[in-house]
Each structure stands twice: as C-alpha cells, then as structure tokens.
C-alpha cells in the first residue's frame, strides 16, 4: 500500500533518488503522506456517480505509530532526565563545555535531530556570530556531503540544492523574472566559507547550468573545517544515509491499520443510523456487485428487501485485527510494547527495563549514532571554534581557554529512574565496596551523580568529608560530656 500511495507524489528527475526517498519518509513521519489523495474517506461516489475505490480516499482515522516509536526513542535518548553528562579531566574545560551545552539547549537540539534523522540522516550546523555559537538542525534530503578520501569521516564540502518557485524567491528578497518558473537555490559549506549562489532558472540549456556566486550573502567563517556534523541514523545504510527507524513493512502495516479503523468507523456510522438507498444498477461497469452502505440491491416486485447492517461482532473483529497489526508493527521497529490497560504496581527501574527491552535496544543503537557520532563531534567542533574565535555566552560571559584537545566523553544515565528500593540496594552495594577497599568514595559519588543531580563529584566529596568530620567532632564532644 505504501508503494501505491507514494506513486501519487511526483518525482523530480533533476534531484537525486535519495531526495525523493527521504521526502516520502518525512511525510510518513509528519503525517502528510495521504495529502495527495483528493477524496475524503466518506466520499464513496464521485460527482459523475462513479464509485471511488478505498485506495483513492484519505483515511479518516490516522494512528501515527511510526511517529510514536520515533518520539519514544528520542525521549529515551535526550530528554531532560536522559541527557548524558559531559566528562572531562580538565575541570575548567568541563564547566565551560557544560555552560555552552546549556546555552545552546543541546537537549532540545538533539531531540529534534533524532526525530528528523529517523528517516536516515540529519545534519547539525554550527555558526559563530559575533563570538556567540548557534546550532540548528537541517534535514538532509537536499544536502549532498563530500568526504575527505584520506579521512572518510571528515567533511570537505556540503552542498544544498533544491528548487523553488519565482514568487517565493521574490517574497524572500531575491530577483526572479518569472513567478511560476522553477529556480535552483544552491549553497555550499566549505572549509573556510559559506557560499551562496544567485537563483538560477531551471533550464535544459547547458550554458546556463553554472550558478553565479552571491557576494552579498556569502560569508567567510574561517574555521578551517566544515561547520556541520553529519549523523547517520542506524547501521545498515551507506556513507550518506543510515537505516530508517521505521522500515517499509512497518509503514505498510501502519497504513493498513489506518484504513481498517476508518472502515470500521464508517460501518459504525451506518449501523447507528441505517438508510436504504435504491439505486440502479447495482452492478458496476465491469459486471461486479458494488458493495457498501451507500448501495442497495434492487429486487423484483415479488421479492424482499432488508436492511443490511454491521453488527458488533464485525467491529470487534476489526479491533482485534488492528491490535495484532500494532503488535507486529511495534515488534518490527523495536518499539515500546508495554500495555497501559494492564494495571500493575509501580515496578522497579530494572523491571521497566526488562518490560521495554525492545525499545531500549533501539535507543542503545541510537546512542552510538547520536551520542558518540553526533554530540561528541559537535562538542569537539565547539572546542576547535573556540580556538579560532573566543566564544562567549548570551549574557557576555567569556569562555576560558579549553585546551587544544581535551579528552571528552559521555556518561549516560540509567534508562529509568530508580525506585527507593533500587536506591537503597545501590547505596548498600557502594558502601560495601568502599569499606572493602574495592572502590574509592569519589568513584562511588560519580556513579550517583545522575540520580542525585550532583554536578561536581570532587566538590561533593569535599563537602561530604567536611560533614563527616563535623559529625565525628560532635560525637566526640558528646562522649566527653557524658564522661
């Protein structure tokens, strides 16, 4: 069914195939995949009384299951309670990078990146304007990367190229002679520049295919590297796009669910207010019987006509079928299979992990792509940018020197917040390890940082030591008084 619907969307032969593929997957993600179907689901007849097949109608019920799995995985990765803590041996560098992360709202940026990148890839653009850093998320359907042949993980060039109508260019302040003509819009990011080009009318003339540089809009960033992080979504793709979070078979099943629920809803409306419509002929042009609540079978004068209705058994069968489809779809995407209808007491964090093991496996793979392959690369890019242009925060605070290449790493929190029983068990374990000389107190504090919102383990240990010393002194004082 997905192939049938995607045929309603025209393919631009001037753009690469991946642009068409990513645009279709993005429409599945944002729920606009049915927009090219011109008939609503209740429209069974065209103005010329011709029957409209169900495949040509927009479903009236839409269950965006693919988007739900993407949102769940994004929240499990970079929501406020799951964003990784930044680790660095240099305390000053660590505090500065954390300040930059908060300034840039990287948790919000990467939730957006995981959502957009679920179709295969996503790009995060870094800009430094008046010594202040800014990041933005870019969809990659119209972006083409060029990798360094001797360093395949390093970008040499990224080109953005797409078509737009002349009237849109005029509204944006560009010069365009024809309102309804198509124009190429192109922009390049190189090691030293962001090059914009003047809009070029789409034509088959080879002499008019080279765009001219737009000097007023082109800028020199001077960073010495392409200020963009290119992230591949999941393993299984190529060097440009990773595998999609929701495969084609999941999309097909999701579409089947939409149409089944829409058909069931249509039947319920007819059964709640049945209407008999006598219409000749009941046989279509190809000799087949036209079925549907909007048609009736015409009988002779000695015959009998009865109202045909959908009973509750048929609706229940559809609901059970949709439930099965949902289970299969979630299983194929490694989504959250927990059932909210089954009541249960508050489980421990470990129990929740076991219950949602499929979703955790998905998020665990995405941690590699968007954590080590995305967030860390962006942080290292910020360090390099700071070496070129001293960065500052919005309030004017200047970022101190970060060093040439500070060792950065990420510490991911637990998948689910621990219960009081979990916290008590962990505290007992850490106490025994420290008392047995198998672990330092500072390491134990680092393990508890995420649970107790401790930003500096060393400072926390100093406070804990001072508090313990004060309590010991008070205890000794009480002993002397009692003697």
Tab-separated table of C-alpha atoms in Angstrom:
chain	number	residue	atom	x	y	z
A	1	UNK	CA	0.000	0.000	0.000
A	2	UNK	CA	2.912	2.360	0.695
A	3	UNK	CA	4.112	1.951	-2.894
A	4	UNK	CA	0.615	2.712	-4.154
A	5	UNK	CA	0.377	5.930	-2.120
A	6	UNK	CA	3.874	7.128	-2.915
A	7	UNK	CA	3.033	6.985	-6.620
A	8	UNK	CA	0.677	9.909	-6.008
A	9	UNK	CA	3.723	12.068	-5.190
A	10	UNK	CA	5.596	13.192	-8.325
A	11	UNK	CA	9.311	12.510	-8.536
A	12	UNK	CA	11.637	15.292	-9.662
A	13	UNK	CA	14.073	13.711	-12.111
A	14	UNK	CA	16.544	16.567	-11.616
A	15	UNK	CA	17.085	15.639	-7.964
A	16	UNK	CA	18.901	12.540	-6.669
A	17	UNK	CA	16.861	9.452	-5.808
A	18	UNK	CA	17.640	9.786	-2.112
A	19	UNK	CA	15.912	13.197	-2.054
A	20	UNK	CA	12.671	11.563	-3.197
A	21	UNK	CA	13.053	8.681	-0.751
A	22	UNK	CA	13.795	10.919	2.244
A	23	UNK	CA	10.945	13.284	1.375
A	24	UNK	CA	8.469	10.366	1.343
A	25	UNK	CA	9.729	9.036	4.676
A	26	UNK	CA	9.478	12.548	6.125
A	27	UNK	CA	5.840	12.685	5.008
A	28	UNK	CA	5.187	9.438	6.849
A	29	UNK	CA	6.812	10.991	9.905
A	30	UNK	CA	4.846	14.247	9.865
A	31	UNK	CA	1.550	12.648	8.793
A	32	UNK	CA	1.203	14.240	5.333
A	33	UNK	CA	1.641	11.058	3.283
A	34	UNK	CA	-2.111	10.999	2.438
A	35	UNK	CA	-2.327	14.639	1.324
A	36	UNK	CA	-2.253	13.803	-2.387
A	37	UNK	CA	-5.389	11.630	-2.099
A	38	UNK	CA	-8.117	14.035	-3.162
A	39	UNK	CA	-11.172	12.227	-1.736
A	40	UNK	CA	-12.213	12.045	1.908
A	41	UNK	CA	-12.969	8.596	3.267
A	42	UNK	CA	-16.735	9.186	3.369
A	43	UNK	CA	-16.811	10.083	-0.341
A	44	UNK	CA	-17.938	6.827	-1.920
A	45	UNK	CA	-19.191	8.356	-5.157
A	46	UNK	CA	-17.648	10.918	-7.484
A	47	UNK	CA	-19.816	13.720	-8.972
A	48	UNK	CA	-20.287	11.539	-12.051
A	49	UNK	CA	-21.696	8.752	-9.823
A	50	UNK	CA	-18.558	6.658	-10.338
A	51	UNK	CA	-17.507	4.531	-7.377
A	52	UNK	CA	-14.308	5.741	-5.670
A	53	UNK	CA	-12.037	2.860	-4.578
A	54	UNK	CA	-10.910	2.913	-0.951
A	55	UNK	CA	-7.264	3.196	-2.006
A	56	UNK	CA	-8.066	6.613	-3.520
A	57	UNK	CA	-9.540	8.009	-0.297
A	58	UNK	CA	-7.815	9.596	2.677
A	59	UNK	CA	-8.346	7.535	5.851
A	60	UNK	CA	-10.474	9.297	8.458
A	61	UNK	CA	-8.609	7.631	11.350
A	62	UNK	CA	-4.850	8.005	11.487
A	63	UNK	CA	-2.749	6.194	14.046
A	64	UNK	CA	0.791	7.573	13.677
A	65	UNK	CA	2.505	4.570	15.186
A	66	UNK	CA	5.786	5.175	13.340
A	67	UNK	CA	5.979	8.681	14.834
A	68	UNK	CA	5.181	7.331	18.314
A	69	UNK	CA	8.142	4.942	18.213
A	70	UNK	CA	10.421	7.751	16.993
A	71	UNK	CA	9.231	10.079	19.781
A	72	UNK	CA	9.701	7.369	22.417
A	73	UNK	CA	13.253	6.666	21.281
A	74	UNK	CA	14.093	10.400	21.133
A	75	UNK	CA	12.782	10.948	24.658
A	76	UNK	CA	14.728	7.961	25.944
A	77	UNK	CA	17.897	9.459	24.479
A	78	UNK	CA	17.929	13.212	25.057
A	79	UNK	CA	15.036	14.304	27.255
A	80	UNK	CA	15.871	16.293	30.371
A	81	UNK	CA	16.154	13.172	32.516
A	82	UNK	CA	18.166	11.144	29.977
A	83	UNK	CA	20.642	13.653	28.540
A	84	UNK	CA	24.206	12.391	29.090
A	85	UNK	CA	26.605	14.208	31.364
A	86	UNK	CA	29.813	15.519	29.800
A	87	UNK	CA	33.030	14.109	31.256
A	88	UNK	CA	36.425	15.843	31.010
A	89	UNK	CA	39.609	15.599	33.074
A	90	UNK	CA	40.045	19.375	32.949
A	91	UNK	CA	37.568	20.841	35.434
A	92	UNK	CA	37.576	24.308	33.835
A	93	UNK	CA	37.031	22.873	30.365
A	94	UNK	CA	34.237	20.646	31.681
A	95	UNK	CA	32.398	23.574	33.282
A	96	UNK	CA	32.802	25.710	30.151
A	97	UNK	CA	31.527	22.998	27.820
A	98	UNK	CA	28.568	22.322	30.107
A	99	UNK	CA	27.777	26.057	30.076
A	100	UNK	CA	27.882	26.020	26.274
A	101	UNK	CA	25.634	22.963	26.187
A	102	UNK	CA	23.038	24.723	28.340
A	103	UNK	CA	23.360	27.932	26.320
A	104	UNK	CA	22.753	26.054	23.055
A	105	UNK	CA	19.927	23.939	24.557
A	106	UNK	CA	21.562	20.806	23.199
A	107	UNK	CA	18.956	18.502	24.731
A	108	UNK	CA	16.249	20.217	22.662
A	109	UNK	CA	18.504	20.290	19.585
A	110	UNK	CA	19.237	16.582	19.731
A	111	UNK	CA	15.626	15.574	20.390
A	112	UNK	CA	14.852	17.408	17.148
A	113	UNK	CA	17.845	15.747	15.457
A	114	UNK	CA	16.761	12.221	16.448
A	115	UNK	CA	13.236	12.949	15.199
A	116	UNK	CA	14.283	14.363	11.829
A	117	UNK	CA	17.148	11.924	11.406
A	118	UNK	CA	14.896	8.903	11.894
A	119	UNK	CA	14.372	8.851	8.108
A	120	UNK	CA	18.070	8.065	7.558
A	121	UNK	CA	20.329	11.020	8.345
A	122	UNK	CA	20.416	14.532	9.771
A	123	UNK	CA	22.897	17.409	9.866
A	124	UNK	CA	23.649	19.852	12.679
A	125	UNK	CA	25.023	23.211	11.565
A	126	UNK	CA	27.306	25.320	13.772
A	127	UNK	CA	27.535	29.077	13.273
A	128	UNK	CA	29.592	31.623	15.190
A	129	UNK	CA	28.097	35.113	15.025
A	130	UNK	CA	29.814	37.910	16.947
A	131	UNK	CA	31.638	35.279	19.018
A	132	UNK	CA	28.398	33.598	20.045
A	133	UNK	CA	27.784	29.993	18.918
A	134	UNK	CA	24.485	28.869	17.392
A	135	UNK	CA	23.406	25.420	16.254
A	136	UNK	CA	20.494	24.373	14.055
A	137	UNK	CA	19.164	21.071	12.767
A	138	UNK	CA	18.971	20.550	8.993
A	139	UNK	CA	17.106	17.862	7.100
A	140	UNK	CA	19.389	16.190	4.572
A	141	UNK	CA	17.018	15.484	1.654
A	142	UNK	CA	18.559	18.339	-0.364
A	143	UNK	CA	22.065	18.165	1.142
A	144	UNK	CA	24.952	16.307	-0.513
A	145	UNK	CA	28.133	15.635	1.509
A	146	UNK	CA	31.627	15.223	0.086
A	147	UNK	CA	34.002	13.258	2.316
A	148	UNK	CA	37.775	13.502	2.539
A	149	UNK	CA	39.133	10.470	0.645
A	150	UNK	CA	42.002	10.024	3.118
A	151	UNK	CA	39.764	10.673	6.151
A	152	UNK	CA	36.306	9.281	5.259
A	153	UNK	CA	34.791	10.594	8.499
A	154	UNK	CA	35.732	14.218	7.718
A	155	UNK	CA	33.659	16.522	5.546
A	156	UNK	CA	35.291	18.530	2.763
A	157	UNK	CA	32.130	20.063	1.341
A	158	UNK	CA	28.354	20.044	1.855
A	159	UNK	CA	26.097	21.293	-0.936
A	160	UNK	CA	22.467	22.298	-0.528
A	161	UNK	CA	20.458	22.398	-3.777
A	162	UNK	CA	16.709	22.476	-4.314
A	163	UNK	CA	14.005	24.061	-6.468
A	164	UNK	CA	11.665	26.877	-5.582
A	165	UNK	CA	9.107	28.991	-7.429
A	166	UNK	CA	9.991	32.501	-8.575
A	167	UNK	CA	7.236	34.123	-6.482
A	168	UNK	CA	8.720	32.531	-3.358
A	169	UNK	CA	12.130	33.965	-4.210
A	170	UNK	CA	10.631	37.411	-4.685
A	171	UNK	CA	8.988	37.224	-1.270
A	172	UNK	CA	12.395	36.358	0.218
A	173	UNK	CA	14.063	39.374	-1.432
A	174	UNK	CA	15.683	37.641	-4.406
A	175	UNK	CA	15.438	38.724	-8.026
A	176	UNK	CA	13.266	36.424	-10.152
A	177	UNK	CA	11.740	37.303	-13.520
A	178	UNK	CA	9.022	34.633	-13.673
A	179	UNK	CA	6.670	33.970	-10.767
A	180	UNK	CA	5.660	30.444	-11.798
A	181	UNK	CA	9.033	29.324	-13.124
A	182	UNK	CA	11.266	26.963	-11.132
A	183	UNK	CA	14.635	28.201	-9.906
A	184	UNK	CA	17.598	26.399	-8.427
A	185	UNK	CA	18.710	27.590	-4.992
A	186	UNK	CA	22.215	26.469	-4.017
A	187	UNK	CA	24.514	26.943	-1.052
A	188	UNK	CA	27.906	25.373	-0.240
A	189	UNK	CA	29.682	24.935	3.065
A	190	UNK	CA	33.442	24.622	2.603
A	191	UNK	CA	36.391	24.555	4.996
A	192	UNK	CA	36.529	28.352	5.111
A	193	UNK	CA	33.310	29.737	3.616
A	194	UNK	CA	29.549	29.530	3.394
A	195	UNK	CA	28.969	30.261	-0.284
A	196	UNK	CA	25.540	31.349	-1.503
A	197	UNK	CA	24.659	31.460	-5.190
A	198	UNK	CA	22.221	33.590	-7.148
A	199	UNK	CA	18.995	31.740	-8.058
A	200	UNK	CA	19.273	30.046	-11.433
A	201	UNK	CA	16.245	29.321	-13.586
A	202	UNK	CA	15.766	25.633	-14.325
A	203	UNK	CA	16.578	25.049	-17.984
A	204	UNK	CA	17.958	22.387	-20.302
A	205	UNK	CA	20.491	24.788	-21.783
A	206	UNK	CA	23.952	23.523	-20.665
A	207	UNK	CA	25.364	27.051	-20.950
A	208	UNK	CA	23.046	28.239	-18.196
A	209	UNK	CA	23.715	25.500	-15.649
A	210	UNK	CA	26.537	27.178	-13.691
A	211	UNK	CA	25.262	29.445	-10.891
A	212	UNK	CA	26.929	32.754	-10.079
A	213	UNK	CA	28.238	33.499	-6.617
A	214	UNK	CA	26.104	35.820	-4.487
A	215	UNK	CA	28.707	38.048	-2.897
A	216	UNK	CA	26.267	39.879	-0.617
A	217	UNK	CA	25.007	36.712	1.070
A	218	UNK	CA	28.211	34.621	1.070
A	219	UNK	CA	30.292	34.707	4.255
A	220	UNK	CA	33.712	33.528	5.401
A	221	UNK	CA	33.610	31.611	8.664
A	222	UNK	CA	37.370	30.896	8.685
A	223	UNK	CA	37.063	27.866	10.971
A	224	UNK	CA	39.230	25.568	8.869
A	225	UNK	CA	36.609	22.804	8.849
A	226	UNK	CA	33.099	22.314	7.525
A	227	UNK	CA	30.937	23.542	10.441
A	228	UNK	CA	28.482	20.678	10.203
A	229	UNK	CA	28.024	17.312	11.904
A	230	UNK	CA	26.563	14.650	9.611
A	231	UNK	CA	24.800	11.897	11.583
A	232	UNK	CA	23.771	8.518	10.172
A	233	UNK	CA	20.663	7.219	11.915
A	234	UNK	CA	21.170	3.442	12.270
A	235	UNK	CA	23.630	0.880	10.904
A	236	UNK	CA	22.630	-0.709	7.634
A	237	UNK	CA	22.771	2.248	5.243
A	238	UNK	CA	25.622	3.743	3.251
A	239	UNK	CA	28.114	6.569	3.798
A	240	UNK	CA	25.388	9.208	3.324
A	241	UNK	CA	22.232	7.792	4.943
A	242	UNK	CA	21.755	5.219	7.665
A	243	UNK	CA	18.845	2.838	8.020
A	244	UNK	CA	15.419	4.315	8.789
A	245	UNK	CA	13.960	3.830	12.268
A	246	UNK	CA	10.658	2.658	10.754
A	247	UNK	CA	11.135	0.166	7.867
A	248	UNK	CA	8.837	-0.050	4.850
A	249	UNK	CA	6.981	-3.071	6.199
A	250	UNK	CA	6.095	-1.069	9.325
A	251	UNK	CA	4.757	1.745	7.132
A	252	UNK	CA	2.649	-0.720	5.126
A	253	UNK	CA	1.152	-2.177	8.290
A	254	UNK	CA	0.530	1.274	9.740
A	255	UNK	CA	-1.387	2.257	6.583
A	256	UNK	CA	-3.406	-0.952	6.825
A	257	UNK	CA	-4.351	-0.033	10.388
A	258	UNK	CA	-5.484	3.439	9.310
A	259	UNK	CA	-7.769	2.051	6.616
A	260	UNK	CA	-9.162	-0.735	8.793
A	261	UNK	CA	-10.041	1.698	11.590
A	262	UNK	CA	-11.536	4.136	9.080
A	263	UNK	CA	-13.653	1.381	7.526
A	264	UNK	CA	-14.829	0.246	10.969
A	265	UNK	CA	-15.773	3.805	11.878
A	266	UNK	CA	-17.666	4.187	8.616
A	267	UNK	CA	-19.576	0.987	9.324
A	268	UNK	CA	-20.491	2.107	12.834
A	269	UNK	CA	-21.938	5.335	11.482
A	270	UNK	CA	-24.121	3.412	9.040
A	271	UNK	CA	-25.286	0.881	11.626
A	272	UNK	CA	-26.211	3.606	14.111
A	273	UNK	CA	-28.375	5.395	11.509
A	274	UNK	CA	-29.084	2.936	8.661
A	275	UNK	CA	-30.532	4.303	5.435
A	276	UNK	CA	-31.821	2.312	2.487
A	277	UNK	CA	-30.948	3.733	-0.888
A	278	UNK	CA	-32.455	2.100	-4.005
A	279	UNK	CA	-30.228	2.750	-6.961
A	280	UNK	CA	-29.951	1.080	-10.361
A	281	UNK	CA	-27.836	-0.530	-11.477
A	282	UNK	CA	-26.283	-2.312	-8.511
A	283	UNK	CA	-23.749	-3.826	-10.906
A	284	UNK	CA	-20.730	-1.761	-11.920
A	285	UNK	CA	-19.379	-1.343	-15.425
A	286	UNK	CA	-17.123	-4.372	-15.098
A	287	UNK	CA	-20.032	-6.608	-14.043
A	288	UNK	CA	-19.148	-6.783	-10.338
A	289	UNK	CA	-21.516	-6.042	-7.485
A	290	UNK	CA	-20.838	-2.653	-5.872
A	291	UNK	CA	-20.792	-3.227	-2.120
A	292	UNK	CA	-21.101	-0.591	0.507
A	293	UNK	CA	-23.610	1.009	2.815
A	294	UNK	CA	-24.362	3.619	0.177
A	295	UNK	CA	-25.704	0.974	-2.251
A	296	UNK	CA	-28.658	-1.393	-2.125
A	297	UNK	CA	-29.608	-4.447	-4.133
A	298	UNK	CA	-32.800	-3.843	-6.172
A	299	UNK	CA	-35.244	-6.783	-6.163
A	300	UNK	CA	-38.393	-7.570	-8.162
A	301	UNK	CA	-41.995	-6.800	-7.091
A	302	UNK	CA	-42.373	-10.252	-5.511
A	303	UNK	CA	-39.014	-10.076	-3.785
A	304	UNK	CA	-37.999	-8.840	-0.384
A	305	UNK	CA	-35.560	-6.114	0.687
A	306	UNK	CA	-33.929	-5.966	4.110
A	307	UNK	CA	-31.612	-3.527	5.783
A	308	UNK	CA	-28.036	-4.830	5.848
A	309	UNK	CA	-26.157	-3.622	8.915
A	310	UNK	CA	-22.767	-4.181	10.517
A	311	UNK	CA	-23.114	-5.801	13.904
A	312	UNK	CA	-20.812	-5.527	16.884
A	313	UNK	CA	-19.059	-8.790	16.047
A	314	UNK	CA	-17.596	-7.362	12.847
A	315	UNK	CA	-16.354	-4.236	14.624
A	316	UNK	CA	-14.778	-6.329	17.381
A	317	UNK	CA	-13.033	-8.429	14.754
A	318	UNK	CA	-11.553	-5.287	13.207
A	319	UNK	CA	-10.350	-4.048	16.603
A	320	UNK	CA	-8.677	-7.384	17.353
A	321	UNK	CA	-7.073	-7.361	13.907
A	322	UNK	CA	-5.722	-3.838	14.457
A	323	UNK	CA	-4.339	-4.865	17.853
A	324	UNK	CA	-2.446	-7.696	16.181
A	325	UNK	CA	-1.146	-5.352	13.494
A	326	UNK	CA	0.020	-2.930	16.168
A	327	UNK	CA	1.957	-5.666	17.966
A	328	UNK	CA	3.619	-6.761	14.738
A	329	UNK	CA	4.498	-3.203	13.753
A	330	UNK	CA	5.985	-2.324	17.134
A	331	UNK	CA	7.951	-5.563	17.155
A	332	UNK	CA	9.406	-4.810	13.706
A	333	UNK	CA	10.505	-1.331	14.863
A	334	UNK	CA	11.668	-2.404	18.366
A	335	UNK	CA	9.190	-0.030	19.979
A	336	UNK	CA	7.579	0.140	23.411
A	337	UNK	CA	5.350	-2.908	23.869
A	338	UNK	CA	4.092	-2.019	27.352
A	339	UNK	CA	0.298	-2.158	27.641
A	340	UNK	CA	-1.243	0.652	29.677
A	341	UNK	CA	-4.502	-1.304	30.016
A	342	UNK	CA	-2.861	-3.834	32.281
A	343	UNK	CA	-2.800	-2.372	35.740
A	344	UNK	CA	0.228	-3.019	37.923
A	345	UNK	CA	2.006	-1.639	40.925
A	346	UNK	CA	4.940	0.726	40.495
A	347	UNK	CA	7.747	-1.520	39.199
A	348	UNK	CA	11.447	-1.025	39.814
A	349	UNK	CA	13.706	0.567	37.236
A	350	UNK	CA	15.108	-2.847	36.328
A	351	UNK	CA	11.612	-4.236	35.814
A	352	UNK	CA	10.793	-1.359	33.464
A	353	UNK	CA	13.969	-2.062	31.504
A	354	UNK	CA	13.002	-5.706	31.081
A	355	UNK	CA	9.466	-4.730	30.065
A	356	UNK	CA	10.695	-2.278	27.418
A	357	UNK	CA	13.774	-4.213	26.359
A	358	UNK	CA	12.953	-3.824	22.652
A	359	UNK	CA	12.798	-0.016	22.880
A	360	UNK	CA	15.990	0.063	24.925
A	361	UNK	CA	17.808	-1.978	22.272
A	362	UNK	CA	16.724	0.585	19.698
A	363	UNK	CA	17.758	3.544	21.877
A	364	UNK	CA	21.057	1.818	22.693
A	365	UNK	CA	21.967	1.741	18.994
A	366	UNK	CA	20.877	5.341	18.606
A	367	UNK	CA	23.175	6.309	21.488
A	368	UNK	CA	26.111	5.317	19.318
A	369	UNK	CA	24.881	7.303	16.312
A	370	UNK	CA	23.731	10.478	18.066
A	371	UNK	CA	25.983	10.342	21.119
A	372	UNK	CA	29.483	9.338	20.092
A	373	UNK	CA	28.761	10.099	16.419
A	374	UNK	CA	26.856	13.338	16.957
A	375	UNK	CA	27.021	15.066	20.334
A	376	UNK	CA	30.716	14.401	20.942
A	377	UNK	CA	31.626	15.562	17.429
A	378	UNK	CA	29.674	18.779	17.973
A	379	UNK	CA	31.402	19.404	21.322
A	380	UNK	CA	34.825	18.864	19.752
A	381	UNK	CA	33.799	21.240	16.972
A	382	UNK	CA	32.951	23.865	19.596
A	383	UNK	CA	36.409	23.430	21.127
A	384	UNK	CA	38.022	23.978	17.708
A	385	UNK	CA	35.828	27.005	17.043
A	386	UNK	CA	36.788	28.483	20.416
A	387	UNK	CA	40.452	28.215	19.469
A	388	UNK	CA	39.718	30.372	16.372
A	389	UNK	CA	37.215	32.811	17.851
A	390	UNK	CA	36.929	33.128	21.664
A	391	UNK	CA	33.327	32.233	22.401
A	392	UNK	CA	31.010	33.981	24.808
A	393	UNK	CA	27.567	33.361	26.260
A	394	UNK	CA	24.442	35.410	25.743
A	395	UNK	CA	24.998	37.366	28.962
A	396	UNK	CA	28.507	38.368	27.827
A	397	UNK	CA	30.399	35.784	29.898
A	398	UNK	CA	33.608	34.855	28.107
A	399	UNK	CA	34.505	31.189	27.844
A	400	UNK	CA	38.025	30.494	29.183
A	401	UNK	CA	40.604	28.532	27.238
A	402	UNK	CA	39.557	24.929	26.658
A	403	UNK	CA	42.913	23.499	25.630
A	404	UNK	CA	43.866	22.131	22.236
A	405	UNK	CA	42.247	18.714	22.522
A	406	UNK	CA	40.566	17.987	25.869
A	407	UNK	CA	39.578	14.371	26.417
A	408	UNK	CA	35.784	14.389	26.237
A	409	UNK	CA	33.412	11.528	26.927
A	410	UNK	CA	29.760	10.985	27.788
A	411	UNK	CA	28.235	9.345	30.842
A	412	UNK	CA	24.715	8.119	30.117
A	413	UNK	CA	22.164	7.905	32.940
A	414	UNK	CA	20.056	4.858	33.742
A	415	UNK	CA	17.244	4.158	31.325
A	416	UNK	CA	14.604	4.555	34.042
A	417	UNK	CA	14.665	6.425	37.336
A	418	UNK	CA	15.342	4.034	40.220
A	419	UNK	CA	12.772	3.448	42.953
A	420	UNK	CA	13.554	3.868	46.626
A	421	UNK	CA	14.269	0.144	46.871
A	422	UNK	CA	16.706	0.390	43.953
A	423	UNK	CA	18.452	3.369	45.539
A	424	UNK	CA	18.741	1.619	48.888
A	425	UNK	CA	20.191	-1.508	47.284
A	426	UNK	CA	22.721	0.516	45.307
A	427	UNK	CA	23.755	2.544	48.362
A	428	UNK	CA	24.384	-0.654	50.339
A	429	UNK	CA	26.435	-2.093	47.488
A	430	UNK	CA	28.570	1.031	47.099
A	431	UNK	CA	29.120	1.242	50.866
A	432	UNK	CA	30.388	-2.348	50.990
A	433	UNK	CA	32.693	-1.762	48.019
A	434	UNK	CA	34.161	1.378	49.585
A	435	UNK	CA	34.532	-0.212	53.021
A	436	UNK	CA	36.204	-3.232	51.427
A	437	UNK	CA	38.737	-1.082	49.633
A	438	UNK	CA	37.491	-2.115	46.192
A	439	UNK	CA	36.265	1.354	45.175
A	440	UNK	CA	37.104	4.940	46.060
A	441	UNK	CA	34.490	7.231	47.529
A	442	UNK	CA	34.923	9.660	44.643
A	443	UNK	CA	34.110	6.897	42.120
A	444	UNK	CA	31.038	5.946	44.153
A	445	UNK	CA	29.902	9.575	44.073
A	446	UNK	CA	30.387	9.662	40.285
A	447	UNK	CA	28.078	6.655	39.982
A	448	UNK	CA	25.413	8.504	41.975
A	449	UNK	CA	25.791	11.831	40.135
A	450	UNK	CA	22.904	11.325	37.750
A	451	UNK	CA	20.488	10.005	40.381
A	452	UNK	CA	21.120	12.817	42.872
A	453	UNK	CA	21.875	15.638	40.383
A	454	UNK	CA	25.482	16.059	41.540
A	455	UNK	CA	27.407	18.249	39.081
A	456	UNK	CA	30.914	18.074	40.639
A	457	UNK	CA	31.918	14.754	42.309
A	458	UNK	CA	35.146	16.229	43.730
A	459	UNK	CA	33.346	19.159	45.358
A	460	UNK	CA	30.668	16.800	46.645
A	461	UNK	CA	33.331	14.573	48.256
A	462	UNK	CA	34.889	17.638	49.913
A	463	UNK	CA	31.513	18.607	51.364
A	464	UNK	CA	30.851	15.019	52.454
A	465	UNK	CA	34.269	14.823	54.175
A	466	UNK	CA	33.651	18.129	55.944
A	467	UNK	CA	30.204	16.976	57.030
A	468	UNK	CA	31.602	13.670	58.305
A	469	UNK	CA	34.370	15.474	60.206
A	470	UNK	CA	31.821	17.784	61.844
A	471	UNK	CA	29.644	14.837	62.883
A	472	UNK	CA	32.656	12.967	64.297
A	473	UNK	CA	33.685	16.038	66.275
A	474	UNK	CA	30.161	16.420	67.625
A	475	UNK	CA	30.107	12.732	68.579
A	476	UNK	CA	33.416	13.057	70.450
A	477	UNK	CA	32.084	16.132	72.226
A	478	UNK	CA	29.003	14.231	73.374
A	479	UNK	CA	31.200	11.381	74.635
A	480	UNK	CA	33.295	13.798	76.734
A	481	UNK	CA	30.159	15.383	78.189
A	482	UNK	CA	28.746	12.005	79.139
A	483	UNK	CA	32.030	11.059	80.891
